[in-house]
Coordinates of C-alpha atoms and ligand atoms in Angstrom, one line a residue:
X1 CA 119.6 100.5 87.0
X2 CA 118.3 104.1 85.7
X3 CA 119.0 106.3 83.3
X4 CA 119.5 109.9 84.8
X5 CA 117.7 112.6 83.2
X6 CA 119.7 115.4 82.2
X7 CA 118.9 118.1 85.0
X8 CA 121.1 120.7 85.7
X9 CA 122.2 123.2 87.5
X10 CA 121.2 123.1 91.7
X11 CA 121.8 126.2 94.3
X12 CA 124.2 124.4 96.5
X13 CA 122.6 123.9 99.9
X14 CA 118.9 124.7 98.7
X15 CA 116.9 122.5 97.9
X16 CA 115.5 123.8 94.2
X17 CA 116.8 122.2 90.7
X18 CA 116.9 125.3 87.5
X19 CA 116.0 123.1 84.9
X20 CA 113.5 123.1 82.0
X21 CA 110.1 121.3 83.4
X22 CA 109.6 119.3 80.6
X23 CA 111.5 116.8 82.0
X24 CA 109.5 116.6 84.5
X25 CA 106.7 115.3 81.7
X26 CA 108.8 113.7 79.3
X27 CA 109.9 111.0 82.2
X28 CA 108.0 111.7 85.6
X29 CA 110.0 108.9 87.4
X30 CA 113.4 109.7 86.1
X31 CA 113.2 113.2 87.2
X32 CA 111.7 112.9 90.8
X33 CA 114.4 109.7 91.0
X34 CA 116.9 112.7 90.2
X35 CA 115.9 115.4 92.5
X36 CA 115.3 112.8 95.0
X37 CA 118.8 111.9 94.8
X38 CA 120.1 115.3 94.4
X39 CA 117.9 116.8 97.3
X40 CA 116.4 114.0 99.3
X41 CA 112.5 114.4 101.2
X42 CA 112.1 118.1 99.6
X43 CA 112.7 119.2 96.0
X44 CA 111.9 121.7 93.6
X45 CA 112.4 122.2 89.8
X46 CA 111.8 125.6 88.7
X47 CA 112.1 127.1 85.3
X48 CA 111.5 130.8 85.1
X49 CA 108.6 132.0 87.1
X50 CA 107.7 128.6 87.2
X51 CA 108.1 126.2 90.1
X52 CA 107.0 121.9 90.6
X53 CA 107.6 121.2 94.6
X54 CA 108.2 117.9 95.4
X55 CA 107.9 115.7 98.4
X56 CA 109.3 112.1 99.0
X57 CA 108.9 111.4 103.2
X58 CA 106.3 109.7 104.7
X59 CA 106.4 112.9 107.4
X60 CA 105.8 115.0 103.9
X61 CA 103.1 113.0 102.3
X62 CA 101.3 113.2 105.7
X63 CA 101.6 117.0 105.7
X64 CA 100.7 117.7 102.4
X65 CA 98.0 114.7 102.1
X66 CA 95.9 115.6 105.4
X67 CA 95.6 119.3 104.9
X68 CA 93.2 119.6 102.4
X69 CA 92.2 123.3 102.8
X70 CA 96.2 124.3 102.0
X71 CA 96.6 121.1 99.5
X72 CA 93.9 121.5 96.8
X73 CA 92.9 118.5 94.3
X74 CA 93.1 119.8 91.0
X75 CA 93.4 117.0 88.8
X76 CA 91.9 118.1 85.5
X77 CA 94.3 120.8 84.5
X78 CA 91.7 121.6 82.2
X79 CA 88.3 122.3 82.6
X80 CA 86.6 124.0 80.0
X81 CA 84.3 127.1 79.9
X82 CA 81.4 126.9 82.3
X83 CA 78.8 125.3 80.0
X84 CA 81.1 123.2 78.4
X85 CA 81.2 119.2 78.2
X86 CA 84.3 119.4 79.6
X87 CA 83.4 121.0 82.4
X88 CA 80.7 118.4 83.1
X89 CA 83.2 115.2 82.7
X90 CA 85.6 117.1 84.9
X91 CA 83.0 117.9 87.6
X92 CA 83.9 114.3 89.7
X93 CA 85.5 113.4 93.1
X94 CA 88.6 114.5 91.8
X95 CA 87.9 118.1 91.1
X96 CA 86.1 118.8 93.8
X97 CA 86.9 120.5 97.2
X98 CA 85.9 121.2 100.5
X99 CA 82.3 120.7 101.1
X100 CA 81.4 120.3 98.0
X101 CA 84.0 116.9 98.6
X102 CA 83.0 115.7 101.7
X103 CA 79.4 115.5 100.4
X104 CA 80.0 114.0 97.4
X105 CA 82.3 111.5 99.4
X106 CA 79.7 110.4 102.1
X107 CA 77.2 109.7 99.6
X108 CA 79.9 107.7 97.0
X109 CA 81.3 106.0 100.3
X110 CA 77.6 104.6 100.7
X111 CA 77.7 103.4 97.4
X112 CA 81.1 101.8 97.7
X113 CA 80.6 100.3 101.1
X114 CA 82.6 97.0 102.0
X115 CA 79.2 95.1 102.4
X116 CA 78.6 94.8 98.7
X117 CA 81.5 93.5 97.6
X118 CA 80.1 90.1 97.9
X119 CA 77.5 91.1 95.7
X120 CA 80.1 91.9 93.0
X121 CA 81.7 88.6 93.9
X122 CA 80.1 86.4 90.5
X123 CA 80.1 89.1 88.4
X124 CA 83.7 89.5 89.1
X125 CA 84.1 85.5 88.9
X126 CA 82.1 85.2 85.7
X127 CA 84.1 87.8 83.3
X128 CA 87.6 86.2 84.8
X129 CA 86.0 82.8 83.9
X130 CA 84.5 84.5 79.8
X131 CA 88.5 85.5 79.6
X132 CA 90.1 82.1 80.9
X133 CA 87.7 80.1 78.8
X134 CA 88.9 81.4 75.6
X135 CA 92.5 80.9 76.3
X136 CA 94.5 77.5 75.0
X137 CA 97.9 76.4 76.7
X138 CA 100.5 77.3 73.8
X139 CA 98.9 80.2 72.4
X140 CA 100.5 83.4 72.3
X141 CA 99.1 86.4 74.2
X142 CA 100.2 89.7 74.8
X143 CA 99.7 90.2 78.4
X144 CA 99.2 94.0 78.8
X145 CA 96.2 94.1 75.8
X146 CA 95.0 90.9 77.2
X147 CA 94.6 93.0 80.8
X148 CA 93.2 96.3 79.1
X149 CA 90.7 94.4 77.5
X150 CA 89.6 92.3 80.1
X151 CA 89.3 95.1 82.3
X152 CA 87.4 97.4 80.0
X153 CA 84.6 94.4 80.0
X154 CA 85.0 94.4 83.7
X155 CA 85.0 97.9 84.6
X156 CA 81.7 98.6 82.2
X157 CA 79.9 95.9 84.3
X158 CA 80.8 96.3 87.7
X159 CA 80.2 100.3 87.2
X160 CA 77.5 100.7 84.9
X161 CA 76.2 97.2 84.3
X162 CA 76.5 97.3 80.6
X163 CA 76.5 93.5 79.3
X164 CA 77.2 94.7 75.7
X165 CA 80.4 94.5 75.1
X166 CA 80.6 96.2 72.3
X167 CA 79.5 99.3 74.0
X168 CA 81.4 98.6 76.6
X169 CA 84.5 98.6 74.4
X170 CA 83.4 101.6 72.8
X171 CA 82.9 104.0 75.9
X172 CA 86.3 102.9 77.3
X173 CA 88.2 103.9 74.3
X174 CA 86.5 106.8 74.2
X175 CA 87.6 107.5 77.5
X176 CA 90.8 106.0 77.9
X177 CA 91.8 108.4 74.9
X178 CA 90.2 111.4 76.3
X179 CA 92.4 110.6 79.4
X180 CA 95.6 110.8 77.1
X181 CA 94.2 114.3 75.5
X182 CA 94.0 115.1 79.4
X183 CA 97.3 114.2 80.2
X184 CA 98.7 116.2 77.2
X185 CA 96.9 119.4 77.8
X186 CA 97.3 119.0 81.3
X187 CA 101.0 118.9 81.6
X188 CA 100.3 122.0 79.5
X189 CA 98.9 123.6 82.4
X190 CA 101.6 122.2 84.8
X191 CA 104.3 122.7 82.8
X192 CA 103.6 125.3 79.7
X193 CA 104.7 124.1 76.0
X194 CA 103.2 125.5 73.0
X195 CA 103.0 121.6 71.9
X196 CA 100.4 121.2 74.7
X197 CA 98.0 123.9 72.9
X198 CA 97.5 122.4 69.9
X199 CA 95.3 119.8 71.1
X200 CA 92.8 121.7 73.4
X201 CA 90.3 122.4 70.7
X202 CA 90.5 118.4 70.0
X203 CA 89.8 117.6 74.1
X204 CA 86.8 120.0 73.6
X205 CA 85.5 117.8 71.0
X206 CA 86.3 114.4 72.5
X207 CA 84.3 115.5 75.8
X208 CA 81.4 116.1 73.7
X209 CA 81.6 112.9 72.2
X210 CA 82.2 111.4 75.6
X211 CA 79.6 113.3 77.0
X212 CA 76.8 112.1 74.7
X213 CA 78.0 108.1 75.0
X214 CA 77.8 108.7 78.8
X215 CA 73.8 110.3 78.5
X216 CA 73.3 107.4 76.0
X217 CA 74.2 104.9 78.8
X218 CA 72.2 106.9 81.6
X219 CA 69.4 105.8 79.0
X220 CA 69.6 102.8 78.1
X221 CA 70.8 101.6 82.1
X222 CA 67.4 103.3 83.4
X223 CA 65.0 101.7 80.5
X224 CA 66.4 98.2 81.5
X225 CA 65.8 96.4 85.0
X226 CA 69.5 95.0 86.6
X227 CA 69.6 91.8 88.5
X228 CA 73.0 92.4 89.6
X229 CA 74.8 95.0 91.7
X230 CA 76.3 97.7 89.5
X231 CA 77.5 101.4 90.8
X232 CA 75.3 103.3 88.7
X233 CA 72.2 101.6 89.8
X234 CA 73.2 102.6 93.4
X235 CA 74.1 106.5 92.4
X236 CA 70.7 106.4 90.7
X237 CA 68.9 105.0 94.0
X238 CA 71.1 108.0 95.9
X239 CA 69.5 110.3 93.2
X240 CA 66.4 109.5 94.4
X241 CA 66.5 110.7 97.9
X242 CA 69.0 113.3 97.0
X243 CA 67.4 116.1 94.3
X244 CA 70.4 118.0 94.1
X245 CA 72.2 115.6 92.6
X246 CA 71.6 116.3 89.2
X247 CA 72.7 114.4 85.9
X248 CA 75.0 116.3 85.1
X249 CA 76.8 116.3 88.4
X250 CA 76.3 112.2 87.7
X251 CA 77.9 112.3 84.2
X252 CA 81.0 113.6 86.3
X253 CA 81.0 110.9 88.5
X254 CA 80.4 108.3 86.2
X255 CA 83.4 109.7 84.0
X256 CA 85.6 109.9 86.4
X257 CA 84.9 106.3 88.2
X258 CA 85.6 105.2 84.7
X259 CA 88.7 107.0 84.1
X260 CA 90.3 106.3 87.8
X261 CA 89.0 102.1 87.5
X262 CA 89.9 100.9 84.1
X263 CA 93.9 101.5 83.4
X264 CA 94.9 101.7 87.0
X265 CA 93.5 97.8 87.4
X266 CA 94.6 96.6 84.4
X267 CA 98.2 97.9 85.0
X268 CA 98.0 96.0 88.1
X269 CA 97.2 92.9 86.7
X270 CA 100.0 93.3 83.6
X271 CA 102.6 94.3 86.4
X272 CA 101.5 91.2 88.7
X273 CA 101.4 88.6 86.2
X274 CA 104.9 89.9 84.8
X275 CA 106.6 89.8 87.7
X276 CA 105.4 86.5 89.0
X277 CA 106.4 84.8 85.7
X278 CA 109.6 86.5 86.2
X279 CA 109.8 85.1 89.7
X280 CA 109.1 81.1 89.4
X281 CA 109.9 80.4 92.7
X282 CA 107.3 83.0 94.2
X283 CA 104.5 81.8 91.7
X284 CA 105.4 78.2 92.8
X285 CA 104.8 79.3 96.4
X286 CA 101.4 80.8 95.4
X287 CA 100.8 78.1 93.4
X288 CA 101.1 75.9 96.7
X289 CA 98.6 78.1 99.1
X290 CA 95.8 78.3 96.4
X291 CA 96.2 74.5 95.6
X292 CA 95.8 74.2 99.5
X293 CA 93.4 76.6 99.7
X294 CA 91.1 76.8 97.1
X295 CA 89.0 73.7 96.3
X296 CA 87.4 74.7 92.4
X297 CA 89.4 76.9 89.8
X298 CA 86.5 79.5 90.9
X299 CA 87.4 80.7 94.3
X300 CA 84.5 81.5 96.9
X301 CA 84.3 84.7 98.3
X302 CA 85.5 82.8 102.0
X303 CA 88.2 81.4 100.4
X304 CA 89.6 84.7 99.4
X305 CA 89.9 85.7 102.7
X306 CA 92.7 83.1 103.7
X307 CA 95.0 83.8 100.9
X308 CA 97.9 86.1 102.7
X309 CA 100.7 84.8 100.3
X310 CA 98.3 85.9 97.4
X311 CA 97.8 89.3 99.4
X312 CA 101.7 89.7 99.8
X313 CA 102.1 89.0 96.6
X314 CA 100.0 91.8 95.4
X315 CA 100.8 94.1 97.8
X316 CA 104.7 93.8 96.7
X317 CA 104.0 93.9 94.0
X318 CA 101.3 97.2 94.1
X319 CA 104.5 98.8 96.1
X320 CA 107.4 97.7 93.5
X321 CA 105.3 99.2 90.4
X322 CA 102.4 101.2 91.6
X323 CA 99.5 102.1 89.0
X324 CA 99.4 105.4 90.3
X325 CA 102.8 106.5 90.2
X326 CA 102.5 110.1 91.5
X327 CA 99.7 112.8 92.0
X328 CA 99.4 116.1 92.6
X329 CA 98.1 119.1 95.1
X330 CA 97.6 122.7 94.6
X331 CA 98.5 125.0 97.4
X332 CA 95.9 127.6 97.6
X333 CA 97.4 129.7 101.2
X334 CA 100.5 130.6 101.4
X335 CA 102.2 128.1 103.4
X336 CA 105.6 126.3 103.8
X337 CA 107.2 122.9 103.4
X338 CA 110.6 122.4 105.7
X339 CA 112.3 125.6 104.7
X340 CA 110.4 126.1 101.6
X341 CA 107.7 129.3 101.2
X342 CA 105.1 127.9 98.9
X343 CA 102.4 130.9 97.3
X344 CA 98.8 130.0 96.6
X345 CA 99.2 128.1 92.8
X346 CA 102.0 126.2 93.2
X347 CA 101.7 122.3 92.2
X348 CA 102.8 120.0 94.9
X349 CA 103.3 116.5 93.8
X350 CA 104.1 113.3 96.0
X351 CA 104.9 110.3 94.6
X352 CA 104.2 106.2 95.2
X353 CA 107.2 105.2 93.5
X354 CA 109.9 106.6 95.2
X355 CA 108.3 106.6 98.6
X356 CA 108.4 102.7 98.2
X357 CA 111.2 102.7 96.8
X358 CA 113.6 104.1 100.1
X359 CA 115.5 101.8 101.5
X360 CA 115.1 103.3 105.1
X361 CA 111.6 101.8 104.5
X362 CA 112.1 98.9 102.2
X363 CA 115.5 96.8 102.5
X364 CA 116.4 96.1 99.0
X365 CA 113.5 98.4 97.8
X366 CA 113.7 97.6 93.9
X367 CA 113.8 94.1 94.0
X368 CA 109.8 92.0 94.4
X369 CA 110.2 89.9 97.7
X370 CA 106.4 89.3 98.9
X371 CA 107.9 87.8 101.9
X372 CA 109.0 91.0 102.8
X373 CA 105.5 91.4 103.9
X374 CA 105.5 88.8 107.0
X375 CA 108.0 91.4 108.9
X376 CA 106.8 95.0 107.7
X377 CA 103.5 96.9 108.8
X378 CA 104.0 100.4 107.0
X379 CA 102.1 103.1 108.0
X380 CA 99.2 105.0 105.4
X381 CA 101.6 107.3 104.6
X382 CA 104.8 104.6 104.3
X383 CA 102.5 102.8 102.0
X384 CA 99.8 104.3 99.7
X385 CA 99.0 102.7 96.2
X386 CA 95.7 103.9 96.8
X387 CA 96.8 107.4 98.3
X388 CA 96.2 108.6 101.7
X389 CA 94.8 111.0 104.1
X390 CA 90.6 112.2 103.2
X391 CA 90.8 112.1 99.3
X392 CA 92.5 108.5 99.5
X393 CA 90.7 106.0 96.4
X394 CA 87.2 105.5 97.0
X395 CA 87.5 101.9 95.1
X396 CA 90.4 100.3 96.8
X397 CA 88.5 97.7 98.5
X398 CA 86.4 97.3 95.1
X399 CA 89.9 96.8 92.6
X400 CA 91.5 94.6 95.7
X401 CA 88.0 92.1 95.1
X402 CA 89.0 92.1 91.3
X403 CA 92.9 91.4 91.6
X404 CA 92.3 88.8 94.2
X405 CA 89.2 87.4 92.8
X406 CA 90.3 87.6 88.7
X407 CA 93.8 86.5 89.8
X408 CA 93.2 83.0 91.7
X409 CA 91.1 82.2 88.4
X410 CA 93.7 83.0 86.0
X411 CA 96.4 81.1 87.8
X412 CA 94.8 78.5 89.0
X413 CA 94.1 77.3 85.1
X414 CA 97.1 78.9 83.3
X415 CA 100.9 80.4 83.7
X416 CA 102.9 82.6 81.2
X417 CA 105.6 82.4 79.7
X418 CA 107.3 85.8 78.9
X419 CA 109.0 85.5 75.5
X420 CA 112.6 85.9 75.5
X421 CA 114.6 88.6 74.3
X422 CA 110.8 90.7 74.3
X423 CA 111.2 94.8 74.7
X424 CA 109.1 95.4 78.3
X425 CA 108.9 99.2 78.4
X426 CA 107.1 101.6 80.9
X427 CA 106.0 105.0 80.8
X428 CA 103.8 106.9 83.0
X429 CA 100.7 108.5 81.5
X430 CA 98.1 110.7 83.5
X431 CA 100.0 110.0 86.5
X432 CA 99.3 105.8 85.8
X433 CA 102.3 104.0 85.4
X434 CA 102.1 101.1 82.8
X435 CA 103.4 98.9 80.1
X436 CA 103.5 100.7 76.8
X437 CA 104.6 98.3 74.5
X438 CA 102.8 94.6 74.2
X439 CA 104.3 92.1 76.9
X440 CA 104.7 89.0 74.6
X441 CA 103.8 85.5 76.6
X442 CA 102.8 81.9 75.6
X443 CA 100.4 80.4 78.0
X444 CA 101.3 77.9 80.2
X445 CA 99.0 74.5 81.5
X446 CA 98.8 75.6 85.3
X447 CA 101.1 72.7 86.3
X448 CA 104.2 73.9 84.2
X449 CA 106.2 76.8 85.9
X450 CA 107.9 79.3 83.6
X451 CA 111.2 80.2 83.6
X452 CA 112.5 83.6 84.3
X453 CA 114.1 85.2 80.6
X454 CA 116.0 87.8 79.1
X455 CA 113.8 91.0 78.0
X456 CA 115.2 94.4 77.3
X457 CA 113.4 97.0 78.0
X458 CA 112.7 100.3 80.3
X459 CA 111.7 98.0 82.7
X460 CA 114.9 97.4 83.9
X461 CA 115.0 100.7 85.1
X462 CA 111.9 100.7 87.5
X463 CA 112.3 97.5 89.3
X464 CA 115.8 95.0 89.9
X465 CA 114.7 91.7 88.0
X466 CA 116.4 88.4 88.8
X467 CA 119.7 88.4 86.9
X468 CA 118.5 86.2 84.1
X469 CA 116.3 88.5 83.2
X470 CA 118.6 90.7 82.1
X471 CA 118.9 91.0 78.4
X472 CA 122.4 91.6 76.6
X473 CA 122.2 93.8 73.3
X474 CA 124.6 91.7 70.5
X475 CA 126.4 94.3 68.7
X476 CA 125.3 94.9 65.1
X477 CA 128.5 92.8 62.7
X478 CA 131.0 95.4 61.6
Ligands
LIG501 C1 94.5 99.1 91.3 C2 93.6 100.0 91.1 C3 93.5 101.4 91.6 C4 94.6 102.2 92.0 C5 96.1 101.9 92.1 C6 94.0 103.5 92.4 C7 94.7 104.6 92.9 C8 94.1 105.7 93.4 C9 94.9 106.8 94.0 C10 96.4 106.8 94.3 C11 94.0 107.8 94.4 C12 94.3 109.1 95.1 C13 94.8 110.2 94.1 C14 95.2 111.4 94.9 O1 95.3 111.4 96.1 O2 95.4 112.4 94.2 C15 92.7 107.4 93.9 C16 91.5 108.1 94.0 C17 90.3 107.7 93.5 N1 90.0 106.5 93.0 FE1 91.3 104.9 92.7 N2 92.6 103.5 92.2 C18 92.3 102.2 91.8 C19 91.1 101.7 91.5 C20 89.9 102.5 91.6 C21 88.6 102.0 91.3 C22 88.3 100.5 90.9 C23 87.7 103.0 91.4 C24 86.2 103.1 91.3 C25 85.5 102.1 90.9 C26 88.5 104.2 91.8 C27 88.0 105.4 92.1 C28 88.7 106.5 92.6 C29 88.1 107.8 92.9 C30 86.7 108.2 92.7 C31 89.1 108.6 93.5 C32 89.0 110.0 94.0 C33 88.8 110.1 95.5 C34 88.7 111.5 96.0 O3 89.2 112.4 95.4 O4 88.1 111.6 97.1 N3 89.8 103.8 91.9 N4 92.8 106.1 93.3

């Protein structure tokens, strides 16, 4: 099913890999699949002075996830001088530590609280419903723009209640592409290429440019009054009672909700809805329980509460190709992991993927069987699309409201079709694993099932598709 990476070299008995590091960035999942392999729960790939540690247990993840004074968040390899704009669109959850966290966390956690989801409930509905209204059974879409798109509108409006869409589409871009210069310069700083350097002055730039959109939003949010629920309305109610939170400590936030919302949802939904087309007999089943259980093609907020095939189905699917692929600690103590002697600097990364990929944990781990879910109960640390431990995503109950919500809409008026023969490939990029080439589909009338089809594609290397799926390459004619 994979392609192994070309690693080399291993101490026999220890658990550390000498190979170059960039191959650690040019294919995070084909290297950790490697070392995994080569070394089991506890890896390392060194190159020089240089060294990656990698853990792959659920007894690892724990110990590395819960300790945050050893197991610093440093997420932004880069960021900036200390008057810089990229220090300021750095300065979110992500980057911080210790008290400066668990502040910042209380008062996002009020902000996110469980009790306003329903208020996010016909906002959710209503930008699902815009999309669906526009589509016509028999026209071609491509899947994976289709989901970027739709969640770019969605993610301005739910956190910074921008109903223009055009703005909307503009700050996204800007940030979705500052988010690539991120991820370039960033394995930079994991993993040293001259490559990497060339762009820095370039990510300076963009975070200025990013920095003034996000002022220019502050702006226009505050001069206009908001009937619905929206983050940013909350933070600046929090602002209120809470001085020292300033606006530029807000431009962070607001960056970085962005940043961690928009590609890690819309991967979810491209993933979903390519794996149940791929699966007919699962989507029938699905099919079956909304039809039972959902009266209108716009769910209630009730109704999405007695939907566990739907929540199996996302789940599985959430664990078979997780968004959020990998991430990464800094030790700052000396400490150890199993045998290993770790000094203060050295990244630690755990990884989604291949923890749900072990099949002491999952029985047939590559293959997507929501059923699987009626007989497993994993623990946080067995099972974390959304991480784990006291830094674990602050908008998991938020993205579950979309994908359930914005899900039962689409299918209940359309299916896809994938198109035959189409290249499905997949790359992780700032730690988010997506699709990186279109996902050509037709849509479907919501009665007709698709058919599972041939694609090519590095697909086939993250997940086991049914067999007629499987795509064989004609040779060229002599
Ligand atoms: C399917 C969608 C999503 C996935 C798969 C996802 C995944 C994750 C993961 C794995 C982490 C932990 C990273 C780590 O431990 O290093 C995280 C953190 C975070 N996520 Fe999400 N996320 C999603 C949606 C969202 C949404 C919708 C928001 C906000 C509206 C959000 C905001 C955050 C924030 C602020 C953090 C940092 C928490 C902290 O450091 O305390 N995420 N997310």
């Amino acid at each position: 099913m994979s392609n192994p990476p070309k690693l080399s070299m291993h101490d026999s008995g220890s658990p550390v890999t000498h190979a170059p590091l960039m191959q650690f960035a040019d294919d995070p999942i084909a290297c950790m699949r490697q070392l995994n392999r080569e070394h089991g729960d506890l890896a390392v790939l060194e190159e020089n002075d240089q060294r990656l540690v990698f853990v792959f247990s659920p007894e690892l993840n724990r110990e590395v996830l819960s300790n945050s004074q050893v197991f610093e968040s440093r997420f932004f390899a880069v960021r900036g001088n200390r008057n810089s704009s990229q220090r300021r669109v750095t300065s979110g959850l992500l980057s911080q530590n210790g008290t400066e966290h668990r502040d910042s966390r209380r008062m996002m956690m009020d902000v996110f609280t469980k009790k306003i989801l329903p208020g996010y409930h016909q906002t959710i509905s209503q930008i699902a419903c815009e999309m669906t209204d526009k589509w016509n059974a028999g026209d071609a879409c491509d899947l994976n723009s289709e989901m970027v798109q739709f969640m770019l509108k969605m993610t301005a409006a739910l956190l910074f209640g921008v109903d223009d869409a055009a703005f909307a589409y503009r700050l996204g871009a800007l940030i979705d592409r500052w988010v690539h210069r991120n991820h370039e310069i960033g394995m930079g700083a994991l993993v040293s290429s001259p490559t990497f350097a060339q762009g820095y002055d370039d990510l300076l730039l963009q975070a200025e440019e990013l920095e003034v959109s996000v002022r220019e939003m502050f702006q226009t949010h505050r001069s206009k009054q908001h009937d619905r629920t929206n983050i940013l309305s909350l933070l600046f109610e929090a602002q209120k009672h809470q001085p020292q939170l300033t606006d530029n400590q807000l431009t962070g936030h607001a960056t970085l909700l962005f940043a961690a919302a928009h590609l890690t949802t819309a991967h979810t939904f491209s993933w979903t809805l390519f794996l149940l087309s791929q699966h007919p007999e699962v989507l029938q089943k699905l099919h079956a329980e909304l039809n039972a259980n959902v009266a209108t093609d716009v769910p209630t907020f009730e109704e999405l509460e007695r939907l566990p095939y739907l929540d199996a189905v996302i789940k599985e699917s959430m664990r078979v190709l997780p968004a959020s692929s990998y991430s990464q600690r800094v030790a700052v103590q000396p400490t150890t992991l199993g045998p290993i002697r770790i000094n203060p600097g050295t990244p630690v990364i755990f990884s989604q993927y291949i923890t749900h990929h072990r099949p002491d944990l999952y029985s047939e781990p590559d293959r997507f069987m929501p059923e699987r879910w009626t007989k497993i109960t994993p623990s946080a640390y067995e099972y974390l699309p959304f991480g784990a431990g006291p830094r674990m995503c602050i908008g998991a109950p938020l993205a579950m409201a979309e994908i359930r919500t914005a899900l039962t809409i689409m299918l209940k008026r359309f299916n896809f079709q994938i198109k035959p023969m189409s290249a499905v490939n997949a790359h992780v990029i700032s730690t988010m694993l997506g699709p990186t080439s279109s996902i050509p589909s037709t849509l479907l009338p919501c009665d007709r099932l698709p058919s599972s089809v041939p694609v090519f594609g590095s697909v086939h290397n993250l997940v086991q598709l049914p067999e007629s799926t499987h795509a064989i390459a004609i040779p060229a004619a002599a």
